[in-house]
PDB file of C-alpha atoms in Angstrom:
ATOM      1  CA  MET A   1      -0.748  23.987  -2.133  1.00  0.00           C
ATOM      2  CA  ASP A   2      -0.759  20.539  -0.566  1.00  0.00           C
ATOM      3  CA  ASP A   3      -2.518  18.760  -3.455  1.00  0.00           C
ATOM      4  CA  PHE A   4      -0.057  17.472  -6.056  1.00  0.00           C
ATOM      5  CA  ARG A   5      -2.883  17.447  -8.635  1.00  0.00           C
ATOM      6  CA  ALA A   6      -3.230  21.247  -8.521  1.00  0.00           C
ATOM      7  CA  VAL A   7      -0.100  21.896 -10.594  1.00  0.00           C
ATOM      8  CA  ARG A   8       0.174  20.992 -14.276  1.00  0.00           C
ATOM      9  CA  ARG A   9       3.527  19.627 -15.498  1.00  0.00           C
ATOM     10  CA  VAL A  10       4.994  20.077 -18.981  1.00  0.00           C
ATOM     11  CA  LEU A  11       7.556  17.432 -19.929  1.00  0.00           C
ATOM     12  CA  GLU A  12      11.090  18.421 -20.859  1.00  0.00           C
ATOM     13  CA  PRO A  13      12.704  17.239 -24.120  1.00  0.00           C
ATOM     14  CA  GLU A  14      14.879  14.743 -22.205  1.00  0.00           C
ATOM     15  CA  ASP A  15      11.725  13.136 -20.763  1.00  0.00           C
ATOM     16  CA  PHE A  16      10.970  11.630 -24.186  1.00  0.00           C
ATOM     17  CA  SER A  17      12.619   8.466 -25.491  1.00  0.00           C
ATOM     18  CA  ILE A  18      13.089  10.083 -28.913  1.00  0.00           C
ATOM     19  CA  SER A  19      14.204  13.681 -28.748  1.00  0.00           C
ATOM     20  CA  ASP A  20      16.953  15.927 -30.041  1.00  0.00           C
ATOM     21  CA  ASP A  21      17.265  17.269 -26.447  1.00  0.00           C
ATOM     22  CA  GLY A  22      17.233  20.781 -27.893  1.00  0.00           C
ATOM     23  CA  PRO A  23      15.293  23.598 -26.291  1.00  0.00           C
ATOM     24  CA  GLU A  24      11.545  23.704 -26.763  1.00  0.00           C
ATOM     25  CA  SER A  25      10.516  26.110 -29.511  1.00  0.00           C
ATOM     26  CA  ALA A  26       8.379  29.072 -28.547  1.00  0.00           C
ATOM     27  CA  PRO A  27       4.602  28.676 -29.103  1.00  0.00           C
ATOM     28  CA  THR A  28       3.509  29.713 -32.594  1.00  0.00           C
ATOM     29  CA  ASP A  29      -0.277  29.609 -32.119  1.00  0.00           C
ATOM     30  CA  LEU A  30      -1.042  29.700 -28.397  1.00  0.00           C
ATOM     31  CA  ILE A  31      -4.636  28.980 -27.394  1.00  0.00           C
ATOM     32  CA  SER A  32      -6.430  31.779 -25.571  1.00  0.00           C
ATOM     33  CA  GLU A  33      -6.701  31.503 -21.806  1.00  0.00           C
ATOM     34  CA  ASN A  34     -10.498  31.617 -22.007  1.00  0.00           C
ATOM     35  CA  VAL A  35     -10.744  28.716 -24.481  1.00  0.00           C
ATOM     36  CA  TRP A  36      -8.160  26.739 -22.478  1.00  0.00           C
ATOM     37  CA  HIS A  37     -10.210  27.081 -19.312  1.00  0.00           C
ATOM     38  CA  GLU A  38     -13.466  26.221 -21.098  1.00  0.00           C
ATOM     39  CA  ILE A  39     -11.907  22.996 -22.386  1.00  0.00           C
ATOM     40  CA  MET A  40      -9.925  21.992 -19.298  1.00  0.00           C
ATOM     41  CA  THR A  41     -11.707  23.228 -16.155  1.00  0.00           C
ATOM     42  CA  LEU A  42     -14.606  20.769 -15.967  1.00  0.00           C
ATOM     43  CA  PRO A  43     -12.585  17.630 -16.910  1.00  0.00           C
ATOM     44  CA  ASP A  44      -9.822  18.651 -14.484  1.00  0.00           C
ATOM     45  CA  ASP A  45     -12.386  19.161 -11.728  1.00  0.00           C
ATOM     46  CA  VAL A  46     -13.993  15.773 -12.449  1.00  0.00           C
ATOM     47  CA  ALA A  47     -10.573  14.086 -12.390  1.00  0.00           C
ATOM     48  CA  VAL A  48      -9.760  15.614  -8.994  1.00  0.00           C
ATOM     49  CA  ARG A  49     -13.153  14.693  -7.543  1.00  0.00           C
ATOM     50  CA  THR A  50     -13.031  11.170  -9.009  1.00  0.00           C
ATOM     51  CA  THR A  51      -9.567  10.501  -7.633  1.00  0.00           C
ATOM     52  CA  ASN A  52     -10.591  11.951  -4.268  1.00  0.00           C
ATOM     53  CA  HIS A  53     -12.932   9.003  -3.757  1.00  0.00           C
ATOM     54  CA  GLN A  54     -11.911   6.343  -6.300  1.00  0.00           C
ATOM     55  CA  GLY A  55      -8.134   6.676  -6.113  1.00  0.00           C
ATOM     56  CA  SER A  56      -7.405   3.019  -5.302  1.00  0.00           C
ATOM     57  CA  ARG A  57      -9.685   1.804  -8.104  1.00  0.00           C
ATOM     58  CA  ILE A  58      -8.086   4.170 -10.597  1.00  0.00           C
ATOM     59  CA  ALA A  59      -4.649   3.032  -9.368  1.00  0.00           C
ATOM     60  CA  HIS A  60      -5.685  -0.614  -9.830  1.00  0.00           C
ATOM     61  CA  LEU A  61      -6.841   0.041 -13.404  1.00  0.00           C
ATOM     62  CA  HIS A  62      -3.567   1.852 -14.083  1.00  0.00           C
ATOM     63  CA  ALA A  63      -1.609  -1.121 -12.710  1.00  0.00           C
ATOM     64  CA  LEU A  64      -3.533  -3.486 -15.007  1.00  0.00           C
ATOM     65  CA  TRP A  65      -2.722  -1.252 -17.989  1.00  0.00           C
ATOM     66  CA  SER A  66       0.935  -1.118 -16.930  1.00  0.00           C
ATOM     67  CA  ASP A  67       1.082  -4.904 -16.544  1.00  0.00           C
ATOM     68  CA  TRP A  68      -0.457  -5.246 -20.022  1.00  0.00           C
ATOM     69  CA  ILE A  69       2.434  -3.286 -21.519  1.00  0.00           C
ATOM     70  CA  GLU A  70       4.942  -5.583 -19.797  1.00  0.00           C
ATOM     71  CA  MET A  71       3.437  -8.649 -21.533  1.00  0.00           C
ATOM     72  CA  PHE A  72       3.982  -7.494 -25.127  1.00  0.00           C
ATOM     73  CA  PRO A  73       5.471 -10.093 -27.469  1.00  0.00           C
ATOM     74  CA  THR A  74       8.494  -8.912 -29.437  1.00  0.00           C
ATOM     75  CA  GLU A  75       6.933  -9.111 -32.898  1.00  0.00           C
ATOM     76  CA  GLY A  76       3.945 -10.131 -34.975  1.00  0.00           C
ATOM     77  CA  ILE A  77       0.216  -9.562 -35.134  1.00  0.00           C
ATOM     78  CA  LEU A  78      -0.264  -9.894 -31.381  1.00  0.00           C
ATOM     79  CA  LEU A  79       2.318  -7.157 -30.798  1.00  0.00           C
ATOM     80  CA  ASP A  80       0.452  -4.865 -33.215  1.00  0.00           C
ATOM     81  CA  GLY A  81      -2.873  -5.662 -31.557  1.00  0.00           C
ATOM     82  CA  MET A  82      -1.532  -5.239 -28.046  1.00  0.00           C
ATOM     83  CA  LEU A  83       0.088  -1.895 -28.937  1.00  0.00           C
ATOM     84  CA  ASP A  84      -3.214  -0.629 -30.331  1.00  0.00           C
ATOM     85  CA  GLY A  85      -5.062  -2.139 -27.402  1.00  0.00           C
ATOM     86  CA  SER A  86      -2.804  -0.481 -24.841  1.00  0.00           C
ATOM     87  CA  ASP A  87      -3.719   2.927 -26.281  1.00  0.00           C
ATOM     88  CA  ASP A  88      -7.406   2.008 -26.033  1.00  0.00           C
ATOM     89  CA  LEU A  89      -6.987   0.950 -22.401  1.00  0.00           C
ATOM     90  CA  ALA A  90      -5.064   4.138 -21.576  1.00  0.00           C
ATOM     91  CA  ALA A  91      -7.717   6.256 -23.316  1.00  0.00           C
ATOM     92  CA  ALA A  92     -10.483   4.425 -21.450  1.00  0.00           C
ATOM     93  CA  LEU A  93      -8.797   5.095 -18.102  1.00  0.00           C
ATOM     94  CA  PHE A  94      -8.125   8.752 -18.958  1.00  0.00           C
ATOM     95  CA  ASN A  95     -11.686   9.315 -20.166  1.00  0.00           C
ATOM     96  CA  LEU A  96     -13.159   7.496 -17.171  1.00  0.00           C
ATOM     97  CA  THR A  97     -11.110   9.587 -14.750  1.00  0.00           C
ATOM     98  CA  HIS A  98     -12.161  12.823 -16.479  1.00  0.00           C
ATOM     99  CA  GLY A  99     -15.872  12.010 -16.651  1.00  0.00           C
ATOM    100  CA  TYR A 100     -16.131  11.024 -20.305  1.00  0.00           C
ATOM    101  CA  TYR A 101     -17.813   7.711 -19.546  1.00  0.00           C
ATOM    102  CA  LYS A 102     -19.340   7.029 -22.966  1.00  0.00           C
ATOM    103  CA  GLN A 103     -15.966   7.630 -24.637  1.00  0.00           C
ATOM    104  CA  ALA A 104     -14.324   5.321 -22.077  1.00  0.00           C
ATOM    105  CA  VAL A 105     -16.788   2.572 -23.002  1.00  0.00           C
ATOM    106  CA  ALA A 106     -16.122   3.179 -26.720  1.00  0.00           C
ATOM    107  CA  SER A 107     -12.391   2.751 -26.093  1.00  0.00           C
ATOM    108  CA  LEU A 108     -13.060  -0.553 -24.318  1.00  0.00           C
ATOM    109  CA  ARG A 109     -15.199  -1.700 -27.245  1.00  0.00           C
ATOM    110  CA  ASN A 110     -12.422  -0.848 -29.663  1.00  0.00           C
ATOM    111  CA  TYR A 111      -9.938  -2.702 -27.446  1.00  0.00           C
ATOM    112  CA  LEU A 112     -12.114  -5.823 -27.511  1.00  0.00           C
ATOM    113  CA  GLU A 113     -12.464  -5.636 -31.317  1.00  0.00           C
ATOM    114  CA  VAL A 114      -8.726  -5.190 -31.834  1.00  0.00           C
ATOM    115  CA  MET A 115      -7.763  -8.051 -29.552  1.00  0.00           C
ATOM    116  CA  VAL A 116     -10.324 -10.529 -30.911  1.00  0.00           C
ATOM    117  CA  PHE A 117      -9.242  -9.740 -34.486  1.00  0.00           C
ATOM    118  CA  ALA A 118      -5.552  -9.932 -33.550  1.00  0.00           C
ATOM    119  CA  CYS A 119      -6.039 -13.274 -31.775  1.00  0.00           C
ATOM    120  CA  ASP A 120      -7.971 -14.734 -34.701  1.00  0.00           C
ATOM    121  CA  CYS A 121      -5.395 -13.566 -37.255  1.00  0.00           C
ATOM    122  CA  HIS A 122      -2.540 -14.818 -35.060  1.00  0.00           C
ATOM    123  CA  VAL A 123      -4.065 -18.253 -34.465  1.00  0.00           C
ATOM    124  CA  SER A 124      -5.035 -18.659 -38.136  1.00  0.00           C
ATOM    125  CA  LYS A 125      -1.682 -17.206 -39.260  1.00  0.00           C
ATOM    126  CA  ASN A 126      -3.549 -14.814 -41.541  1.00  0.00           C
ATOM    127  CA  GLY A 127      -1.446 -11.679 -41.837  1.00  0.00           C
ATOM    128  CA  VAL A 128      -3.291 -10.692 -45.022  1.00  0.00           C
ATOM    129  CA  LYS A 129      -6.623 -10.409 -43.169  1.00  0.00           C
ATOM    130  CA  TRP A 130      -4.942  -8.453 -40.366  1.00  0.00           C
ATOM    131  CA  SER A 131      -3.390  -6.026 -42.873  1.00  0.00           C
ATOM    132  CA  ALA A 132      -6.727  -5.636 -44.661  1.00  0.00           C
ATOM    133  CA  TRP A 133      -8.488  -4.842 -41.387  1.00  0.00           C
ATOM    134  CA  ARG A 134      -5.744  -2.385 -40.387  1.00  0.00           C
ATOM    135  CA  SER A 135      -6.210  -0.724 -43.791  1.00  0.00           C
ATOM    136  CA  GLY A 136      -9.915  -0.194 -43.144  1.00  0.00           C
ATOM    137  CA  LYS A 137     -11.641  -3.326 -44.443  1.00  0.00           C
ATOM    138  CA  GLU A 138     -14.736  -3.974 -42.367  1.00  0.00           C
ATOM    139  CA  LEU A 139     -14.901  -7.374 -40.713  1.00  0.00           C
ATOM    140  CA  GLY A 140     -17.826  -8.367 -38.525  1.00  0.00           C
ATOM    141  CA  PHE A 141     -16.954  -8.827 -34.856  1.00  0.00           C
ATOM    142  CA  LYS A 142     -19.415 -11.661 -34.175  1.00  0.00           C
ATOM    143  CA  ASP A 143     -18.298 -13.586 -37.253  1.00  0.00           C
ATOM    144  CA  ILE A 144     -14.625 -13.257 -36.321  1.00  0.00           C
ATOM    145  CA  SER A 145     -15.385 -14.147 -32.709  1.00  0.00           C
ATOM    146  CA  LYS A 146     -17.149 -17.361 -33.708  1.00  0.00           C
ATOM    147  CA  LYS A 147     -14.374 -18.286 -36.153  1.00  0.00           C
ATOM    148  CA  LEU A 148     -11.842 -17.757 -33.381  1.00  0.00           C
ATOM    149  CA  GLY A 149     -13.775 -20.169 -31.153  1.00  0.00           C
ATOM    150  CA  ARG A 150     -13.538 -22.877 -33.804  1.00  0.00           C
ATOM    151  CA  ARG A 151      -9.805 -22.492 -34.371  1.00  0.00           C
ATOM    152  CA  ARG A 152      -7.644 -25.439 -33.416  1.00  0.00           C
ATOM    153  CA  GLY A 153      -6.316 -24.972 -29.903  1.00  0.00           C
ATOM    154  CA  ILE A 154      -8.915 -22.361 -29.021  1.00  0.00           C
ATOM    155  CA  ASP A 155     -11.721 -24.901 -29.236  1.00  0.00           C
ATOM    156  CA  THR A 156     -10.253 -26.871 -26.304  1.00  0.00           C
ATOM    157  CA  LYS A 157      -9.916 -23.688 -24.229  1.00  0.00           C
ATOM    158  CA  GLU A 158     -13.508 -22.857 -25.138  1.00  0.00           C
ATOM    159  CA  GLU A 159     -14.617 -26.246 -23.820  1.00  0.00           C
ATOM    160  CA  MET A 160     -12.569 -25.848 -20.638  1.00  0.00           C
ATOM    161  CA  ALA A 161     -14.006 -22.376 -19.979  1.00  0.00           C
ATOM    162  CA  PHE A 162     -17.542 -23.657 -20.375  1.00  0.00           C
ATOM    163  CA  LYS A 163     -16.931 -26.586 -18.009  1.00  0.00           C
ATOM    164  CA  GLU A 164     -15.179 -24.435 -15.390  1.00  0.00           C
ATOM    165  CA  MET A 165     -17.363 -21.319 -15.483  1.00  0.00           C
ATOM    166  CA  GLY A 166     -20.486 -22.172 -17.469  1.00  0.00           C
ATOM    167  CA  VAL A 167     -19.610 -19.414 -19.918  1.00  0.00           C
ATOM    168  CA  SER A 168     -18.703 -19.686 -23.577  1.00  0.00           C
ATOM    169  CA  LEU A 169     -15.859 -17.429 -24.653  1.00  0.00           C
ATOM    170  CA  THR A 170     -17.001 -17.103 -28.249  1.00  0.00           C
ATOM    171  CA  GLY A 171     -20.522 -18.513 -28.545  1.00  0.00           C
ATOM    172  CA  ASN A 172     -19.570 -20.762 -31.438  1.00  0.00           C
ATOM    173  CA  ILE A 173     -21.859 -23.575 -30.257  1.00  0.00           C
ATOM    174  CA  GLU A 174     -25.571 -22.964 -30.834  1.00  0.00           C
ATOM    175  CA  GLU A 175     -26.834 -24.022 -27.385  1.00  0.00           C
ATOM    176  CA  ARG A 176     -24.268 -21.729 -25.736  1.00  0.00           C
ATOM    177  CA  LYS A 177     -25.178 -18.628 -27.728  1.00  0.00           C
ATOM    178  CA  ASN A 178     -26.753 -16.902 -24.730  1.00  0.00           C
ATOM    179  CA  LYS A 179     -23.647 -17.530 -22.645  1.00  0.00           C
ATOM    180  CA  ASP A 180     -21.205 -15.983 -25.106  1.00  0.00           C
ATOM    181  CA  TRP A 181     -18.805 -13.964 -22.938  1.00  0.00           C
ATOM    182  CA  HIS A 182     -17.197 -11.591 -25.409  1.00  0.00           C
ATOM    183  CA  GLY A 183     -20.295 -11.357 -27.594  1.00  0.00           C
ATOM    184  CA  ASN A 184     -22.341 -10.284 -24.565  1.00  0.00           C
ATOM    185  CA  LEU A 185     -19.588  -7.916 -23.466  1.00  0.00           C
ATOM    186  CA  TYR A 186     -19.411  -6.470 -26.977  1.00  0.00           C
ATOM    187  CA  GLU A 187     -23.175  -5.862 -27.039  1.00  0.00           C
ATOM    188  CA  ARG A 188     -23.038  -4.130 -23.645  1.00  0.00           C
ATOM    189  CA  LEU A 189     -20.142  -1.954 -24.826  1.00  0.00           C
ATOM    190  CA  CYS A 190     -22.047  -1.091 -28.026  1.00  0.00           C
ATOM    191  CA  ARG A 191     -24.960   0.192 -25.965  1.00  0.00           C
ATOM    192  CA  GLY A 192     -22.503   2.406 -24.068  1.00  0.00           C
TER     193      GLY A 192
END
């Protein structure tokens, strides 16, 4: 076999950052071969075919995800948001590669929600709102997005973005509503 993708690899205990390095326990409830193949064959085939022709694009998306991880702050709301967001980006890339396009889009939507909420809570220094959202309290994306655009410091970046690119980041100004970058992106991601 010349194709490195044809062989599946199972990680060893020492491959994990947290491990007792002991031997792997024997399977206690092994899936049947038939069910395994029904679940894995089509996505594996799609992944091979996708990476046959879109390998450099997939590699570029992987590099962006990897770079994202390198930019994590050491603590705080942004760290929490970026950790959650990195999982969403990884899931989007995995799902995209395996042909689950709608699920990839849903992961990107979740990423956008997490990061807009994290940025707003960070800028407003509102850890209580962040904790409430993380605990399941529903907060409207468009409302949070507009509030973020009015936050001190963000408002000047909003103005600069509009002057430079003709696009509003948050759509917090009435006449720029139709040029709201992350609101428009959010709507497109919602349509999947």
